[in-house]
Tab-separated table of C-alpha atoms and ligand atoms in Angstrom:
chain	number	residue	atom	x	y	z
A	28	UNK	CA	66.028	-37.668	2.779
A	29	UNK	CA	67.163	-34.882	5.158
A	30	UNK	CA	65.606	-32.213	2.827
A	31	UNK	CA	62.251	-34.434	3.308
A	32	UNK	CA	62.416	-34.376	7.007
A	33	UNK	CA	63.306	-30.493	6.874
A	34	UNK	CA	59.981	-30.284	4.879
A	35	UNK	CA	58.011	-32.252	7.083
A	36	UNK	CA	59.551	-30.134	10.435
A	37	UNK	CA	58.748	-26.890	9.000
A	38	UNK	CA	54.802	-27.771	9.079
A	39	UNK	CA	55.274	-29.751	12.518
A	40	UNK	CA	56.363	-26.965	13.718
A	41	UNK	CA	53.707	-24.466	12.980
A	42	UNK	CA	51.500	-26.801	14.422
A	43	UNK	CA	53.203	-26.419	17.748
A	44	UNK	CA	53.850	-23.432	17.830
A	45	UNK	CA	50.040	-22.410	17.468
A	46	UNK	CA	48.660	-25.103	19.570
A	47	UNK	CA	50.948	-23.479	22.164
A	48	UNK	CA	49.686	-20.272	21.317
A	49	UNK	CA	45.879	-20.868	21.057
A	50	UNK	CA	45.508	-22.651	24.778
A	51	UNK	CA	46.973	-19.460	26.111
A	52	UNK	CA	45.145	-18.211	28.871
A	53	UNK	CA	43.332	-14.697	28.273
A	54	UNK	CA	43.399	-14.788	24.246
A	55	UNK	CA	39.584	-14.563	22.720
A	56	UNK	CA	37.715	-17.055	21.180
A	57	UNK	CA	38.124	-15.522	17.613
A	58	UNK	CA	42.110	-15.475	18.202
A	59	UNK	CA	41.578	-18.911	19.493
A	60	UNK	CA	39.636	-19.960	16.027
A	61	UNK	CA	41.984	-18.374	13.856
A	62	UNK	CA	45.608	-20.471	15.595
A	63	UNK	CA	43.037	-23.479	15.398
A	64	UNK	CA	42.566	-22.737	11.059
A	65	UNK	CA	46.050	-22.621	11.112
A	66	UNK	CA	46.433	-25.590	12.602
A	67	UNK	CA	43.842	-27.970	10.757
A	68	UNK	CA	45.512	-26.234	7.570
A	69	UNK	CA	49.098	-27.531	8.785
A	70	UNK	CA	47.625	-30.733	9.253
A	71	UNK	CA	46.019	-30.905	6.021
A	72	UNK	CA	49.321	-29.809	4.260
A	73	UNK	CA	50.821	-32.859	6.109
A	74	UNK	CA	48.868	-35.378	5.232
A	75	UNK	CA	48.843	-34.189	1.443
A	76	UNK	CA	52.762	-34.579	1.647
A	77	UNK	CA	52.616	-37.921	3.354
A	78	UNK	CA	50.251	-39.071	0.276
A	79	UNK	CA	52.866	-37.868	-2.066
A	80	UNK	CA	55.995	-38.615	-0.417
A	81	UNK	CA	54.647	-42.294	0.132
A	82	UNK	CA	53.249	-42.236	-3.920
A	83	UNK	CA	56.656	-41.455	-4.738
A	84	UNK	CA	58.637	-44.149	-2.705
A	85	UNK	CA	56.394	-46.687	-3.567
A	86	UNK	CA	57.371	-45.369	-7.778
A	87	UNK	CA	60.971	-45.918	-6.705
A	88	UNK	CA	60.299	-49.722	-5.490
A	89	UNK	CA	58.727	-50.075	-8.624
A	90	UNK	CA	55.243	-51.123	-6.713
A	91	UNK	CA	53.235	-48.078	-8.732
A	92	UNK	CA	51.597	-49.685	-11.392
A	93	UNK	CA	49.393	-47.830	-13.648
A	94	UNK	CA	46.509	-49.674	-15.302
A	95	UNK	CA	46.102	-48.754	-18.764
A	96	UNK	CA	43.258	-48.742	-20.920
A	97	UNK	CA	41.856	-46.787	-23.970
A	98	UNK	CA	40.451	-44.043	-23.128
A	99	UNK	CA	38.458	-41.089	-24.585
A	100	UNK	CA	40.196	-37.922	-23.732
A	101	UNK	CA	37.777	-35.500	-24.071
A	102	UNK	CA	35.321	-37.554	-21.492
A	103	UNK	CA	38.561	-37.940	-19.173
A	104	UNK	CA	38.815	-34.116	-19.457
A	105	UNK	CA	35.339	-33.608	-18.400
A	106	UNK	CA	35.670	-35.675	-15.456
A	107	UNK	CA	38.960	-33.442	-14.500
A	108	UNK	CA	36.512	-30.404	-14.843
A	109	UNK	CA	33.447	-31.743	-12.714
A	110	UNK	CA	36.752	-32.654	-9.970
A	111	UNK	CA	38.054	-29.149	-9.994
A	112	UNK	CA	34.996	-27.180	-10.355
A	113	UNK	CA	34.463	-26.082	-6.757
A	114	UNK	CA	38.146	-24.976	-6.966
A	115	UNK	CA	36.996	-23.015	-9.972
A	116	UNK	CA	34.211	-21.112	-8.459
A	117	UNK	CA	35.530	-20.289	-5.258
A	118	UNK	CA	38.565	-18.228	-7.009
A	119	UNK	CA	36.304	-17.251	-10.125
A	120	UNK	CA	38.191	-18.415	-12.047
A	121	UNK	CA	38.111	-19.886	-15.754
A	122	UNK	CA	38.553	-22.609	-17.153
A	123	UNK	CA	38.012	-23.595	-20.864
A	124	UNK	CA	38.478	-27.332	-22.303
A	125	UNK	CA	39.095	-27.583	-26.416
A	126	UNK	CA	39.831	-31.389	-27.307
A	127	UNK	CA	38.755	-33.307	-30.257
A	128	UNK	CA	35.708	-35.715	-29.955
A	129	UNK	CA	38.253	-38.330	-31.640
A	130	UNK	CA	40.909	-38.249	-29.386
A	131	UNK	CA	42.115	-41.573	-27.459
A	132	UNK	CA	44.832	-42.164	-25.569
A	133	UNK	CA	45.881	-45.249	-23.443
A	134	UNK	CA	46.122	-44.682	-19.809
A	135	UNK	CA	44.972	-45.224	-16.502
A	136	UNK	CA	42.341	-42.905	-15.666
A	137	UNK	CA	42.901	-42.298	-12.237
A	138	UNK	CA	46.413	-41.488	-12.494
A	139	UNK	CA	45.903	-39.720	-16.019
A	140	UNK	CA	43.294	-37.447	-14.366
A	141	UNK	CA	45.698	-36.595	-10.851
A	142	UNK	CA	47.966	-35.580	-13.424
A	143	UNK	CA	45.524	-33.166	-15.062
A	144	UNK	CA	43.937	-31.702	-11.570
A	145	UNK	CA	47.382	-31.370	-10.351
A	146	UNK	CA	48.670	-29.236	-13.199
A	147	UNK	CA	45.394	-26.987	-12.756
A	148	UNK	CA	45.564	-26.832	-9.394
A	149	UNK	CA	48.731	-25.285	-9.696
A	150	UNK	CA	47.437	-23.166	-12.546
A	151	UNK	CA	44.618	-22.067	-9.728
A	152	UNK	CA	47.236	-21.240	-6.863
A	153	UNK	CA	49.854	-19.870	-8.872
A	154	UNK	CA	48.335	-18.291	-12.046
A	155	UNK	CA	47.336	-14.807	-10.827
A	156	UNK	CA	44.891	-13.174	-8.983
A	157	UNK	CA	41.951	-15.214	-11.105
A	158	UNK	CA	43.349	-17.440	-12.664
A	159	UNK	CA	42.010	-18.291	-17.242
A	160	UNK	CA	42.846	-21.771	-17.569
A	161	UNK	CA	43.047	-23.465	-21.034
A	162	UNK	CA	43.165	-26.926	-21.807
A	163	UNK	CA	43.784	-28.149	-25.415
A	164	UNK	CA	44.147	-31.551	-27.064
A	165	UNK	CA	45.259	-31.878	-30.715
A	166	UNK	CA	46.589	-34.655	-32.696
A	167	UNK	CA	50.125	-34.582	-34.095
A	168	UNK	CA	53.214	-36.518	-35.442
A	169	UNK	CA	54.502	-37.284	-32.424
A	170	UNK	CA	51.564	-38.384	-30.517
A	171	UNK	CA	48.461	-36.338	-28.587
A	172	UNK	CA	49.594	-32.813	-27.152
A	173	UNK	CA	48.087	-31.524	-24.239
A	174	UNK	CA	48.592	-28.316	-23.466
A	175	UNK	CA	47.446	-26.774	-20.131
A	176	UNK	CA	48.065	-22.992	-19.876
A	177	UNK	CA	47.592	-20.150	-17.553
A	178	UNK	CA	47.963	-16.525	-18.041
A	179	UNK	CA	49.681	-16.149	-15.103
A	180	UNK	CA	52.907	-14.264	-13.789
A	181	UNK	CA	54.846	-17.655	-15.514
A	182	UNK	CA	58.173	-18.639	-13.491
A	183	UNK	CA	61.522	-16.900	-13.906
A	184	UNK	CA	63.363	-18.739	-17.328
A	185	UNK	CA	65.659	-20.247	-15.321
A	186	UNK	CA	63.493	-22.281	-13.111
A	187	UNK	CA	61.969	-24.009	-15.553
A	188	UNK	CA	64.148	-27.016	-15.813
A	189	UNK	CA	63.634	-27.678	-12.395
A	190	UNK	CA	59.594	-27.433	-11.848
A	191	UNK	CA	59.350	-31.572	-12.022
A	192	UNK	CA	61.992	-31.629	-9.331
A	193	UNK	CA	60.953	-33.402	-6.214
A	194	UNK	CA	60.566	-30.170	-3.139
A	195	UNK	CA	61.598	-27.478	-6.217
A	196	UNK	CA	59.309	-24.337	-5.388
A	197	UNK	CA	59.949	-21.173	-7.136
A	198	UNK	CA	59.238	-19.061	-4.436
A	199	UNK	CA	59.836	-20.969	-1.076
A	200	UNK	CA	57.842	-18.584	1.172
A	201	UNK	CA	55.136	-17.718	-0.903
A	202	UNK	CA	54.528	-21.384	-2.442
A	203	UNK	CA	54.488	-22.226	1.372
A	204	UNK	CA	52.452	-19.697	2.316
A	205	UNK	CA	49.491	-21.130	-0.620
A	206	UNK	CA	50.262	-24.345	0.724
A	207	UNK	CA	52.697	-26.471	-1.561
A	208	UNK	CA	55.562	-29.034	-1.237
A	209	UNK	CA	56.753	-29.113	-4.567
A	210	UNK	CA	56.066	-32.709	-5.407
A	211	UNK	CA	53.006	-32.652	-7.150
A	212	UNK	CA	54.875	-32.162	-10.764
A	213	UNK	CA	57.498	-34.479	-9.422
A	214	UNK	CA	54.463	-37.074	-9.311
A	215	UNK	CA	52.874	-35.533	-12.587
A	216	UNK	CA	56.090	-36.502	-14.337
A	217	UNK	CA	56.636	-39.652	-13.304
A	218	UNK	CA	52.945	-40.801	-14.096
A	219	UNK	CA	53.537	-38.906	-17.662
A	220	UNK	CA	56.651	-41.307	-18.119
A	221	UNK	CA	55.336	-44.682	-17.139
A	222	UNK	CA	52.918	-43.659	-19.979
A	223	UNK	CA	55.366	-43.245	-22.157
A	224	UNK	CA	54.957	-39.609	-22.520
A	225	UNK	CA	56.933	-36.563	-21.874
A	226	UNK	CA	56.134	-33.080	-20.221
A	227	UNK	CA	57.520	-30.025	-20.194
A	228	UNK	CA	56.837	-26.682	-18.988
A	229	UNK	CA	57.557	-23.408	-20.552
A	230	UNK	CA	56.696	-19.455	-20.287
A	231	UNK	CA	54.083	-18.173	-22.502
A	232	UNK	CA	51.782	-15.462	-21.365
A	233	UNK	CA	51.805	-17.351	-18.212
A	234	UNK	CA	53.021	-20.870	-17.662
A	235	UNK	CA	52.222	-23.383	-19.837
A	236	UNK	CA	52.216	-27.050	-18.941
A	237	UNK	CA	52.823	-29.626	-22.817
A	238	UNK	CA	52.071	-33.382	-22.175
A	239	UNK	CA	52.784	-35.624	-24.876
A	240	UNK	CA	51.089	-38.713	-24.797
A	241	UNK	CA	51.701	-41.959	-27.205
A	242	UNK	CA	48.160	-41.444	-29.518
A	243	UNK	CA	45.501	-44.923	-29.171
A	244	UNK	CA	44.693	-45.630	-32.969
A	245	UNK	CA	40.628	-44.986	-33.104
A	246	UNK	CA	40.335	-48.370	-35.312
A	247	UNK	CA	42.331	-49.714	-32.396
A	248	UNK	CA	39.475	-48.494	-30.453
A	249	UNK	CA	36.853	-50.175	-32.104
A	250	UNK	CA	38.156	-53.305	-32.222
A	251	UNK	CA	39.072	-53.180	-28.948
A	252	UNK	CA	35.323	-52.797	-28.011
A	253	UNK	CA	34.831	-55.876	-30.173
B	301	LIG	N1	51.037	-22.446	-13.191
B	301	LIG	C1	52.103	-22.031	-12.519
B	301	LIG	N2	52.484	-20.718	-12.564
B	301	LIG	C2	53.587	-20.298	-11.890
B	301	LIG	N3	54.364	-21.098	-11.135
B	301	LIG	C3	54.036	-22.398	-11.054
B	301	LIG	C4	52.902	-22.936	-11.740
B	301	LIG	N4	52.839	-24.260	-11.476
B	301	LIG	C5	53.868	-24.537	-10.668
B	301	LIG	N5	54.589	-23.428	-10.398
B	301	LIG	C6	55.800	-23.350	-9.553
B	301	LIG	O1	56.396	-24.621	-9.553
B	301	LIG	C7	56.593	-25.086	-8.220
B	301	LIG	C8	56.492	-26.598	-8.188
B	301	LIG	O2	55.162	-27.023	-8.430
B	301	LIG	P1	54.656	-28.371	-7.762
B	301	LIG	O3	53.259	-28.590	-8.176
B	301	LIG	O4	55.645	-29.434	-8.058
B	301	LIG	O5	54.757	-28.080	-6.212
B	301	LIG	P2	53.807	-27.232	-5.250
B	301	LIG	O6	52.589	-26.773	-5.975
B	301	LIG	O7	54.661	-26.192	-4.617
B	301	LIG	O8	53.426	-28.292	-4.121
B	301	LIG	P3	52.449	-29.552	-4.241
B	301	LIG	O9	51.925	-29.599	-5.650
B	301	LIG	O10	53.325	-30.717	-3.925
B	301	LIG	O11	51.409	-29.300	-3.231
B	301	LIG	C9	55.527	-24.353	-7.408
B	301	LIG	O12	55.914	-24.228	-6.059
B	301	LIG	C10	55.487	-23.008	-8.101
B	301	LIG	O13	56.516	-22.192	-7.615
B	302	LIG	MG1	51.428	-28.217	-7.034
């Protein structure tokens, strides 16, 4: 709790800070503009945390329930892509989907897909200077592996057990600096769980993200749509 509130000063007091500084008497206009970008981005950073923080409490109480249905993973996928794309252009960056056409899983799509754009999103800020993205489904033994992979700089060996940490940041400054919290895999894991899947992260020309998801049987699927 008191590592939360430290998170939630540090931003706070940005904001101050350059609200005091930008109704200084004397500075110009374009000064003025810039403390006032820094502020709205503060703001937005806050309310981003709030959203988790309070998506997070409410999975402690138990009150986040998912609602689960079969779903076609490589039209989910699609709608991750269409979410992210403006992300996409702005850093030119790639990004390249491979799933089968016969893929189903059972999940809730909103939550399944906050997953996905969170892992990317990450893949976007953290992945390099422009960022090649891969996403790829296949169909194994143990369920439906996702893979989501960058070929970024990867994180140091031994931070990788503690990405899906709630505040864990690899680099404290310069994750601050791009704007993150360090909650967003906390959240991606805890959706991936009440799934009944697993994730993991590991280094491999850049950082890849596995999700492991229990598989939807396609007859399933049929009869499901009667
Ligand atoms: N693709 C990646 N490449 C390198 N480092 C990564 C990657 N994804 C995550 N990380 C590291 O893992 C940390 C935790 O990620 P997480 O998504 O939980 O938090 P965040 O991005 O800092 O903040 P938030 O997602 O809550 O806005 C990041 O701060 C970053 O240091
Ligand atoms: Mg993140």
């Amino acid at each position: 709790m008191s590592s939360v509130a430290h998170e939630l000063r540090t931003p706070l007091t940005y904001v101050k800070g350059y609200a005091d500084v930008a109704s200084r008497r004397g500075i110009s206009e374009a000064e003025r503009e810039k403390y006032l970008t820094i502020i709205r981005e503060e703001a937005d950073q806050l309310t981003s945390m709030v959203r988790q923080l309070f998506q997070l409490a409410k999975m402690e109480e138990n009150a986040f329930v998912i609602e689960p249905s079969v779903t076609h993973l490589s039209s989910l996928l699609e709608e991750v892509a269409t979410q992210v794309e403006p992300f996409i252009e702005e850093k030119q960056a790639q990004l390249t989907i491979h799933v089968p056409d016969d893929l189903y899983v059972t999940a809730d799509r909103t939550r399944m897909k906050q997953v996905l754009v969170n892992i990317i999103q990450n893949a976007l800020l953290y992945g390099g200077e422009i960022p090649v993205i891969q996403v790829e489904g296949e169909r194994t033994e143990q369920g439906v592996r996702l893979c989501i992979s960058d070929q970024g700089p990867g994180v140091p060996d031994e931070s990788l057990p503690h990405l899906f940490e709630r505040l864990y940041r690899v680099d404290k400054a310069r994750s601050r600096e791009q704007g993150g919290s360090g909650l967003g895999l906390a959240i991606v894991k805890e959706i991936v769980e009440m799934h009944g899947g697993t994730v993991k992260a590991f280094n491999e020309n850049g950082l890849t993200i596995l999700i492991i998801l229990p598989e939807e049987d396609a007859d399933d699927t049929h009869s499901h749509r009667g």
